[in-house]
Short mmCIF file of C-alpha atoms in Angstrom, two decimals:
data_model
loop_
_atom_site.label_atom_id
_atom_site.label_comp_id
_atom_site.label_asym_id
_atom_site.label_seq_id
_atom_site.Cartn_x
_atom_site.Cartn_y
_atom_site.Cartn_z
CA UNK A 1 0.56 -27.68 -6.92
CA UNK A 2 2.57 -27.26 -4.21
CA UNK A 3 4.38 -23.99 -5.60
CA UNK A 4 0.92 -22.39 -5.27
CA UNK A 5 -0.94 -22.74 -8.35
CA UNK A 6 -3.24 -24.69 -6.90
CA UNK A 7 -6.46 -25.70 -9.39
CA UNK A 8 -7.21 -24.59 -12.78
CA UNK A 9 -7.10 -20.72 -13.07
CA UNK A 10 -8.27 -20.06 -9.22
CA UNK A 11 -10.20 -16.72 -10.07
CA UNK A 12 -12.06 -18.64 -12.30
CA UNK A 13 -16.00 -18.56 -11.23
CA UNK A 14 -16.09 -14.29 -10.23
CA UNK A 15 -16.10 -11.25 -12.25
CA UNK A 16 -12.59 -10.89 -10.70
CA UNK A 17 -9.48 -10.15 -12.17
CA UNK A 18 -8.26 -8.51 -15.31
CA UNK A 19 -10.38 -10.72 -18.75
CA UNK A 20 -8.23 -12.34 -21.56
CA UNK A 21 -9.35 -11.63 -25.06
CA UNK A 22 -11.21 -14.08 -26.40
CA UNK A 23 -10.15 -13.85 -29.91
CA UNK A 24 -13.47 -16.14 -31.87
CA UNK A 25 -16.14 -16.27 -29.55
CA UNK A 26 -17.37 -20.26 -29.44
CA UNK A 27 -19.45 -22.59 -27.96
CA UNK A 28 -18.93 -25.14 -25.97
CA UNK A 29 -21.76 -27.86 -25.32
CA UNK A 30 -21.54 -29.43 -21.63
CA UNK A 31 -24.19 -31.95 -20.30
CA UNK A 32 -26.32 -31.14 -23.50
CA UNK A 33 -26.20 -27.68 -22.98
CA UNK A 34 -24.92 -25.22 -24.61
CA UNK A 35 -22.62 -22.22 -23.60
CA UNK A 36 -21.42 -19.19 -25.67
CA UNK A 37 -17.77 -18.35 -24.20
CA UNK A 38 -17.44 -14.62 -24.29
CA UNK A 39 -13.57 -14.67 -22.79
CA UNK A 40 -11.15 -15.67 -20.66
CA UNK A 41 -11.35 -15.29 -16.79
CA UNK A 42 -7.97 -17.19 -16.22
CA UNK A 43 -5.55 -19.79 -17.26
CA UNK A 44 -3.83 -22.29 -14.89
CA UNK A 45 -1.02 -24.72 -15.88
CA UNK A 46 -4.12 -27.23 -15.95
CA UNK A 47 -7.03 -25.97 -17.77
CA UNK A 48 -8.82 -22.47 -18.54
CA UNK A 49 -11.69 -20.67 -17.50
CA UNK A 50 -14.11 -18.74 -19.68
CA UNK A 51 -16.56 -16.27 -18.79
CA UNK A 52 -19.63 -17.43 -20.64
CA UNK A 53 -23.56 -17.32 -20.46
CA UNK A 54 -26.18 -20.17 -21.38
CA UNK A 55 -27.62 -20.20 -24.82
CA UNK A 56 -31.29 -19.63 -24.42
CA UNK A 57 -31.30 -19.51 -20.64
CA UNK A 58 -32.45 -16.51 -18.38
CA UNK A 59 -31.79 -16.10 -15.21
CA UNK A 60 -33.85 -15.12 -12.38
CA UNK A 61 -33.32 -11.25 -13.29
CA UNK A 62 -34.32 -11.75 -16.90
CA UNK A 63 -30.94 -11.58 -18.12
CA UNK A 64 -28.59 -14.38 -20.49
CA UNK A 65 -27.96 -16.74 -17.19
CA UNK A 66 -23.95 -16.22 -16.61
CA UNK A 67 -21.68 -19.01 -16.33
CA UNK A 68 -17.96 -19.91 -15.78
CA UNK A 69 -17.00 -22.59 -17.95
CA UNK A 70 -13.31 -24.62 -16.66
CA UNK A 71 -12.15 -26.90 -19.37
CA UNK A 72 -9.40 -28.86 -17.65
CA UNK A 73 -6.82 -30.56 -20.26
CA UNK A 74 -6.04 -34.07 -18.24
CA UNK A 75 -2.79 -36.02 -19.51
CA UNK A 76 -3.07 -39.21 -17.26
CA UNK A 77 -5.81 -41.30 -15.99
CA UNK A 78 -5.22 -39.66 -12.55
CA UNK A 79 -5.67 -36.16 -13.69
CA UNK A 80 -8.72 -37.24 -15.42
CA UNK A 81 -10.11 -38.65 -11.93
CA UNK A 82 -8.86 -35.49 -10.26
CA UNK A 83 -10.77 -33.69 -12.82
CA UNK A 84 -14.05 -35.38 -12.72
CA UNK A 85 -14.02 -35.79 -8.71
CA UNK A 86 -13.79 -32.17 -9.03
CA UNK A 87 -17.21 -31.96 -11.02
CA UNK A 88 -18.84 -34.67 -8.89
CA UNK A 89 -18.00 -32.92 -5.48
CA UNK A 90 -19.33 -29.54 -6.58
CA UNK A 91 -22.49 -31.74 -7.81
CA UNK A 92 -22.84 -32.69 -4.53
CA UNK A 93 -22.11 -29.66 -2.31
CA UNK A 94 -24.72 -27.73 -4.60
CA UNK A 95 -27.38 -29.82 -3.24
CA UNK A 96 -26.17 -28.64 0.17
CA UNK A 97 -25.49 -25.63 -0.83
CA UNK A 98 -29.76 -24.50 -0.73
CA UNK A 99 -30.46 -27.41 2.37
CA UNK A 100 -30.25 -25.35 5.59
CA UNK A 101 -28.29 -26.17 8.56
CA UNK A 102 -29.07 -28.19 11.10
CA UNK A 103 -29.13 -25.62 13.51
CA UNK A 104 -31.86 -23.52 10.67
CA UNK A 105 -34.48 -25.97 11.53
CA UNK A 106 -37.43 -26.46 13.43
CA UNK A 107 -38.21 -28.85 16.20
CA UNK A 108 -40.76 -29.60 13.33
CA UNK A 109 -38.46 -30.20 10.57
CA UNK A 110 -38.88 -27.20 8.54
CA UNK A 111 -36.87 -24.37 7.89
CA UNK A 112 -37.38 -20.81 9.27
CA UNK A 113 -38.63 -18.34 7.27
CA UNK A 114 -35.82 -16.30 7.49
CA UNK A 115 -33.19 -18.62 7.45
CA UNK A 116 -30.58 -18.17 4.21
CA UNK A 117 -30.75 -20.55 1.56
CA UNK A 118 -26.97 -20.40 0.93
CA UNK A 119 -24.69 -21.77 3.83
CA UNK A 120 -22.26 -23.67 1.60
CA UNK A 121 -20.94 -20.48 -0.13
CA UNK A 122 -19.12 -21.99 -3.29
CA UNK A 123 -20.08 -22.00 -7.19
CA UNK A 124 -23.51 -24.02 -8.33
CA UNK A 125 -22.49 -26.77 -10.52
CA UNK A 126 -24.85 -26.24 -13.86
CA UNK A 127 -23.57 -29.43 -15.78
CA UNK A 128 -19.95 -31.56 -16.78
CA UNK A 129 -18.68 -33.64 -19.24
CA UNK A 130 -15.70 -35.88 -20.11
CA UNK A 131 -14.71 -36.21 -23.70
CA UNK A 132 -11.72 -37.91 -25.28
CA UNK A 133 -9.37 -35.82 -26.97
CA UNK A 134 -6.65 -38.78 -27.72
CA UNK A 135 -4.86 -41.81 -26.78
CA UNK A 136 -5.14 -41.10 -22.70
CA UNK A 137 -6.15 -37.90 -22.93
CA UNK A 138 -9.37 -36.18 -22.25
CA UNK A 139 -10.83 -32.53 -21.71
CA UNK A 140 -13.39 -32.46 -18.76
CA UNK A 141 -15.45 -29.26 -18.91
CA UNK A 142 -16.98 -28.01 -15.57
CA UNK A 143 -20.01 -25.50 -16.16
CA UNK A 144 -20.73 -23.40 -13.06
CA UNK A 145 -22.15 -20.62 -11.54
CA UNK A 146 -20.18 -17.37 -11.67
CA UNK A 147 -20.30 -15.45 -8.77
CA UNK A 148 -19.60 -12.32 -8.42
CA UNK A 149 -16.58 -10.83 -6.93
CA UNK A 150 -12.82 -10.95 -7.12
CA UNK A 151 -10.02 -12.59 -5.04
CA UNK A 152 -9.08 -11.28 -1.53
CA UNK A 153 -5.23 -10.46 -3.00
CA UNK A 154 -6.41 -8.55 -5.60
CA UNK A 155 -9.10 -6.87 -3.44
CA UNK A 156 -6.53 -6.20 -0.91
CA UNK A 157 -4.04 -4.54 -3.97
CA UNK A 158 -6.57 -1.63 -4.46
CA UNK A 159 -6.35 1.26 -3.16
CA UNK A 160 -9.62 2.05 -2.75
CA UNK A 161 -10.19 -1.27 -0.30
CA UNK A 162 -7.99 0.27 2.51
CA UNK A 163 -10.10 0.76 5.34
CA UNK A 164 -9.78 1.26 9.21
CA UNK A 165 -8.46 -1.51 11.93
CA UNK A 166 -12.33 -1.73 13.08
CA UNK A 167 -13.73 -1.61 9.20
CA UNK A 168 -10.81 -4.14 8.25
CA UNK A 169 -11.98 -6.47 11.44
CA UNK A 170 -15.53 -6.28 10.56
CA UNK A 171 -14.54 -7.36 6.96
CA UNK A 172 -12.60 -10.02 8.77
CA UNK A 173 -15.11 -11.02 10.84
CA UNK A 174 -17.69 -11.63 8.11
CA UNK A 175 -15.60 -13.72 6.20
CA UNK A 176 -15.12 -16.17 9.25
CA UNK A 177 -18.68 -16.14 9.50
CA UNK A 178 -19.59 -17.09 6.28
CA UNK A 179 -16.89 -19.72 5.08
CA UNK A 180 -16.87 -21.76 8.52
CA UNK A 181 -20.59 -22.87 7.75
CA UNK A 182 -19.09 -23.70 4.66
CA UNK A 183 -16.17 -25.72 5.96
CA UNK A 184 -18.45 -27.52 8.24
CA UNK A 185 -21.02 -28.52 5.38
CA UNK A 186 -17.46 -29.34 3.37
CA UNK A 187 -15.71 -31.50 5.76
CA UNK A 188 -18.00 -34.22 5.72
CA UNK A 189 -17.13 -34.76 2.06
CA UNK A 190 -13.60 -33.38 1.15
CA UNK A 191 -10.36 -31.48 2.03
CA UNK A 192 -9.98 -28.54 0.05
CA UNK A 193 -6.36 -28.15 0.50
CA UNK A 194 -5.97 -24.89 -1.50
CA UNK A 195 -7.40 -22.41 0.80
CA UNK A 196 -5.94 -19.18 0.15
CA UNK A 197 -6.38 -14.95 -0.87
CA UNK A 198 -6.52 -16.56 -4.55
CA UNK A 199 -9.16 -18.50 -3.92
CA UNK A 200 -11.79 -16.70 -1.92
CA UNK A 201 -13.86 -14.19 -3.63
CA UNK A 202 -15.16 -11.10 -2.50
CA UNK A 203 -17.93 -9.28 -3.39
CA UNK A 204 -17.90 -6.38 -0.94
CA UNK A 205 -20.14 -3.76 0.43
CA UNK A 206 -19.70 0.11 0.01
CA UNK A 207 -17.90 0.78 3.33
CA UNK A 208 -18.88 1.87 6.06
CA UNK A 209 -22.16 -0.41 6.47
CA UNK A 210 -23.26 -0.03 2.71
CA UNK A 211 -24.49 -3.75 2.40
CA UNK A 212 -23.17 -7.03 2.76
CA UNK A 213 -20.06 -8.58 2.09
CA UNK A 214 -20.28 -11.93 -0.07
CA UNK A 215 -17.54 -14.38 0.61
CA UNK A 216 -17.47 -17.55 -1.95
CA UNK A 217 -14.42 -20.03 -1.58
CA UNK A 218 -13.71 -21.39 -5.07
CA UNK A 219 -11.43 -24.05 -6.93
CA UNK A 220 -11.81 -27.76 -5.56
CA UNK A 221 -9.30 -28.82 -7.97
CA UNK A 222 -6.66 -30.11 -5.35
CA UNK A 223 -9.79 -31.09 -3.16
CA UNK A 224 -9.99 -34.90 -2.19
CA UNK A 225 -12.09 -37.02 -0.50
CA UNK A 226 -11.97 -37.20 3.63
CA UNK A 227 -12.66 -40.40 4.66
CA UNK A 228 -9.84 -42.26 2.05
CA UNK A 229 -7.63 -39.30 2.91
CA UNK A 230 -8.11 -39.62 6.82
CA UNK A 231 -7.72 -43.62 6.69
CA UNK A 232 -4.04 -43.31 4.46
CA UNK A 233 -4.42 -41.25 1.09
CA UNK A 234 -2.48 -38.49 3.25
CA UNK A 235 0.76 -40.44 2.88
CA UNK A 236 0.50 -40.64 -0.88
CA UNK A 237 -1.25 -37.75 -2.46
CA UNK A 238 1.39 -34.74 -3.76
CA UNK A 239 1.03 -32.21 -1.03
CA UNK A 240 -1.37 -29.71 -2.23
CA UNK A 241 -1.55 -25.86 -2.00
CA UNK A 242 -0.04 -22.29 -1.98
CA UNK A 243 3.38 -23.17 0.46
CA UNK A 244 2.58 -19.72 1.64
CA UNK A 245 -0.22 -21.30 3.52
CA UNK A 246 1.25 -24.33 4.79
CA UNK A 247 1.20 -25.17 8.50
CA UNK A 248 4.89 -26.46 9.83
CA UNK A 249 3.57 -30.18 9.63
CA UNK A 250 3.31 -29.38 5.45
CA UNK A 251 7.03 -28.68 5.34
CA UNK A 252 7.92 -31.35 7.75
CA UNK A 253 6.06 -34.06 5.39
CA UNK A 254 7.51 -32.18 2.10
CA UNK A 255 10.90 -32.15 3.93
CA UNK A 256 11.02 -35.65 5.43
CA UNK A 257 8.17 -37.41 4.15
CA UNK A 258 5.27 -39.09 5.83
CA UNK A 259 7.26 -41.60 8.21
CA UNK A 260 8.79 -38.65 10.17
CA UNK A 261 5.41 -36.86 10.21
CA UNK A 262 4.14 -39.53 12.03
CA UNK A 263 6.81 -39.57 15.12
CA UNK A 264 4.68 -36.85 16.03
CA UNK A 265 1.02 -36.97 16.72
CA UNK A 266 -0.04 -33.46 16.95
CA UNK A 267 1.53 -32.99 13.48
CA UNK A 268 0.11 -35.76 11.98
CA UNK A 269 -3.34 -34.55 13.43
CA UNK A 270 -3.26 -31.13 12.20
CA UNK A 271 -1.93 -32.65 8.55
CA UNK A 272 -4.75 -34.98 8.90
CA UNK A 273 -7.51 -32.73 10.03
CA UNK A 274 -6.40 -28.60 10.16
CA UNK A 275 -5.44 -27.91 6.97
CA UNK A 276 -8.18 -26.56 5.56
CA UNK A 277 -8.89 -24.21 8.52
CA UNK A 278 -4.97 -23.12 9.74
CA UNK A 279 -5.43 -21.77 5.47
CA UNK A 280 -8.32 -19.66 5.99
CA UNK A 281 -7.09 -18.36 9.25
CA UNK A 282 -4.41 -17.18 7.86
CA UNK A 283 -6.19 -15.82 4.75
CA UNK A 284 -8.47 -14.19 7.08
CA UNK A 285 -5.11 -12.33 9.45
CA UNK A 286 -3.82 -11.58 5.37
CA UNK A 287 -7.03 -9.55 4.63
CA UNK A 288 -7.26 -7.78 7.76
CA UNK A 289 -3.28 -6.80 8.17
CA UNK A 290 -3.46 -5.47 4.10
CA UNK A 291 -6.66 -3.53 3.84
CA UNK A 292 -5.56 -1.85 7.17
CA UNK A 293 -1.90 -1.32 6.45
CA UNK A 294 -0.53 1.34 8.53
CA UNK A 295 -3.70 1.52 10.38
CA UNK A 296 -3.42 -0.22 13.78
CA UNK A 297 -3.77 1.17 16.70
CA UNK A 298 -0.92 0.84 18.98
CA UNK A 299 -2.40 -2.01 21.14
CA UNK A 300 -2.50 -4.41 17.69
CA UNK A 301 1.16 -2.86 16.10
CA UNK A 302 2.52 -6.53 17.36
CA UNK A 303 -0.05 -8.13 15.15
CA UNK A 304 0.82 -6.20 12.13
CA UNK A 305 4.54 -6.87 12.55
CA UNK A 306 4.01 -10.57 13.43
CA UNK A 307 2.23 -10.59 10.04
CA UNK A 308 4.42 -8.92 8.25
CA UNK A 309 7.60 -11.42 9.53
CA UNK A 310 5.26 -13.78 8.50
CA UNK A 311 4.44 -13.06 5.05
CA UNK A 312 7.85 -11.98 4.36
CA UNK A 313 9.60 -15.50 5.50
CA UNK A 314 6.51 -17.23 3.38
CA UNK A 315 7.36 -15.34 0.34
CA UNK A 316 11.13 -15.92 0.54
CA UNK A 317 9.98 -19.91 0.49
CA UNK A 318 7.37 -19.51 -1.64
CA UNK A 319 10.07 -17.51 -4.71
CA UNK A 320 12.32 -20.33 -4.24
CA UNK A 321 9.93 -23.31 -4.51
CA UNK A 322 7.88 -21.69 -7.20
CA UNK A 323 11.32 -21.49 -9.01
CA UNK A 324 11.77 -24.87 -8.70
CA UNK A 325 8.30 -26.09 -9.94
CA UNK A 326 8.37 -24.12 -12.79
CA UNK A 327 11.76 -24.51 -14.18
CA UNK A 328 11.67 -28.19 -13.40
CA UNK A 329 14.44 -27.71 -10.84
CA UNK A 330 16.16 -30.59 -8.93
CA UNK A 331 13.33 -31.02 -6.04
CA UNK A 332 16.65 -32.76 -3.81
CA UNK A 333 18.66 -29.74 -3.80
CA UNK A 334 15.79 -27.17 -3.09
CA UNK A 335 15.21 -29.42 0.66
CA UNK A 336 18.78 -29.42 1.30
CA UNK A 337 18.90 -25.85 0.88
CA UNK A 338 15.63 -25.53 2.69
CA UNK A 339 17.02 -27.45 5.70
CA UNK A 340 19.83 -24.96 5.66
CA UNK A 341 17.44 -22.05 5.89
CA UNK A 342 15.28 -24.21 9.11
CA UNK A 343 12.05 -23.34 6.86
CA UNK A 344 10.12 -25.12 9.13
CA UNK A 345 11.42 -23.91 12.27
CA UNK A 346 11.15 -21.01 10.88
CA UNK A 347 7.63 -21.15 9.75
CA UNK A 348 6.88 -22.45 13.02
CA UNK A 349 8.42 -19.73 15.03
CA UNK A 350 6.56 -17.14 12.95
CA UNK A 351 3.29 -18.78 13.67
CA UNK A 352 4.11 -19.03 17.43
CA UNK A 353 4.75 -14.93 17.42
CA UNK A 354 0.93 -14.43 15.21
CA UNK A 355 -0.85 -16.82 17.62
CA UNK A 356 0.29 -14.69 20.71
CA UNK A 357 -0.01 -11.46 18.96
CA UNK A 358 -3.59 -12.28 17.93
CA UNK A 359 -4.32 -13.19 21.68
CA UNK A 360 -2.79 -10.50 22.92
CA UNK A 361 -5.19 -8.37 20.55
CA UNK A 362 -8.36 -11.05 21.94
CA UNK A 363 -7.37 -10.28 25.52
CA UNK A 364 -7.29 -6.10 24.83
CA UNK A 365 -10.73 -6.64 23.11
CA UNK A 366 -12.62 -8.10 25.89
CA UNK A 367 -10.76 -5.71 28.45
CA UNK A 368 -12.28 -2.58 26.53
CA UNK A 369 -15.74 -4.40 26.79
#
């Protein structure tokens, strides 16, 4: 997980991304219902995800009711767990998903009219199921909403999705505003741990002002549970995640383990607590510095170059440990070499040069008014 692949196919719930043939359409039965899988939507080193609509089921507009269907293959009892927390949690954060905030309510207990239903923007669970496929295996199947959209880094690839500094800010802006609710209603219950471009969908508006933009966060596969890991799970779960992502206390903990970590508090704290939002921060800088590429004005060139130092360093740590993962490398000799390269200093240095670029660009905002 750590090399970035995160959950089971990430794109998984939108109408993102390039489809997979499907070569025999099928069905697939999950809860008692039943689900005619019309392709692929992606494929992750743990399970696929298939576009597919609900036999016999319309949706509000009339129409087949579209699904995502993620049929994780678990080899262990502890994937199998991973696999079905994952189906309980989304469960749960559907109810939440239509119950306002608090902040939505009256002094009488009710709702606004006008208040949204959805503050918890991530895929509707529809139904699950766990089914043996042999001696400790088992397939659990995760029927969901799909939403529409497709992920910020393929977004950001398209040509047509380059906009100006103030368009790319307002896009910025609107994705803060929507998946912070969201992280607040999430918290309570989990850690994502694999916020990144790959797993936020966007459904965007005609620019300039043509409509909303829909942000959904997606893929709780790596997710687990706050209060066990705030109390000590955080010393023993596999660090989770894109390594592009990772705040310096992530590398210090994958370099030196949890022991180290804990020498130092502020660290451990933003291990224990930040992970989720130091991610989408820095998904959010990501969108903004590609769909504006070569577009900032001269007050907010530092940002763009602190970004692209950034990225460029991340991507240099990501090849290598990606390598590693995936041609079941010698995990020893990828830290000592990591240690030579002072990733985390490094990392760390980066970060320190986007934090006072993007104040620097705060500062020059409220100057102008």
């Amino acid at each position: 997980a750590a090399a970035g692949g995160g959950g089971a196919a990430a794109a998984a719930t939108g109408g993102g991304g390039e489809e997979l043939a499907c070569q025999t359409p099928r069905r697939a039965t999950v809860g008692g219902r039943i689900y005619v899988l019309e392709g692929e939507l992606g494929r992750g080193s743990f399970g696929t995800v298939h576009k597919a609509r609900e036999e016999g089921v319309c949706g509000e507009d009339g129409q087949p009711l579209q699904a995502a269907v993620k049929e994780i293959r678990c080899r262990s009892e502890k994937e199998c767990k991973q696999a079905e927390y994952e189906a309980n949690l989304m469960r749960r954060l559907s109810v939440e998903t239509v119950r306002p905030m608090p902040s939505e309510t009256s002094a009488a207990g009710a709702p606004p009219a006008a208040a949204p239903r959805r503050r918890v923007s991530c895929p509707l669970l529809y139904a699950s199921e766990k089914v043996a496929t042999g001696p400790g295996a088992w397939t659990v199947t995760i029927a969901m909403e799909r939403v529409p959209g497709v992920p910020l880094d393929e977004f950001a690839r398209e040509h047509r999705s380059q906009r100006s500094y103030e368009d790319a800010l307002r896009l910025g802006r609107d994705l803060l505003e929507q998946l912070c609710p969201t992280l607040e209603r999430v918290a309570p219950y989990c850690m994502h741990r694999d916020i990144n471009a790959h797993n936020i969908l966007l459904a965007a508006a005609p620019p300039p002002g043509g409509g909303r933009n829909t942000f959904t966060l997606i893929d709780f596969g790596l997710a687990t549970e706050t209060s066990s890991w705030r109390v000590g799970d955080w010393k023993t779960k596999d660090i989770g995640g894109d390594c592009r992502y990772w705040p310096v206390s992530c590398w210090k903990l994958f370099l030196f383990g949890y022991k180290y970590l804990q020498a130092n508090p502020q660290q451990t704290n933003e291990y224990i607590y930040s992970l989720d939002v130091h991610s989408l921060v820095l998904t959010c800088v990501q969108l903004i510095a590609e769909v504006a590429r070569g577009q900032f004005p001269e007050h907010a060139k530092a940002l763009e170059k602190a970004w692209r130092t950034y990225w460029d360093d991340a991507m240099r740590f990501w090849k290598q440990l990606y390598a590693c993962f995936k041609n079941k490398g010698e995990w020893n000799a990828l830290k000592s070499a990591f240690l030579q390269q002072q990733v985390a200093e490094t990392t760390g240095r980066n970060l320190h040069a986007l934090r006072s670029a993007l104040a620097a660009c705060a500062t020059q905002a409220a100057a102008a008014g």
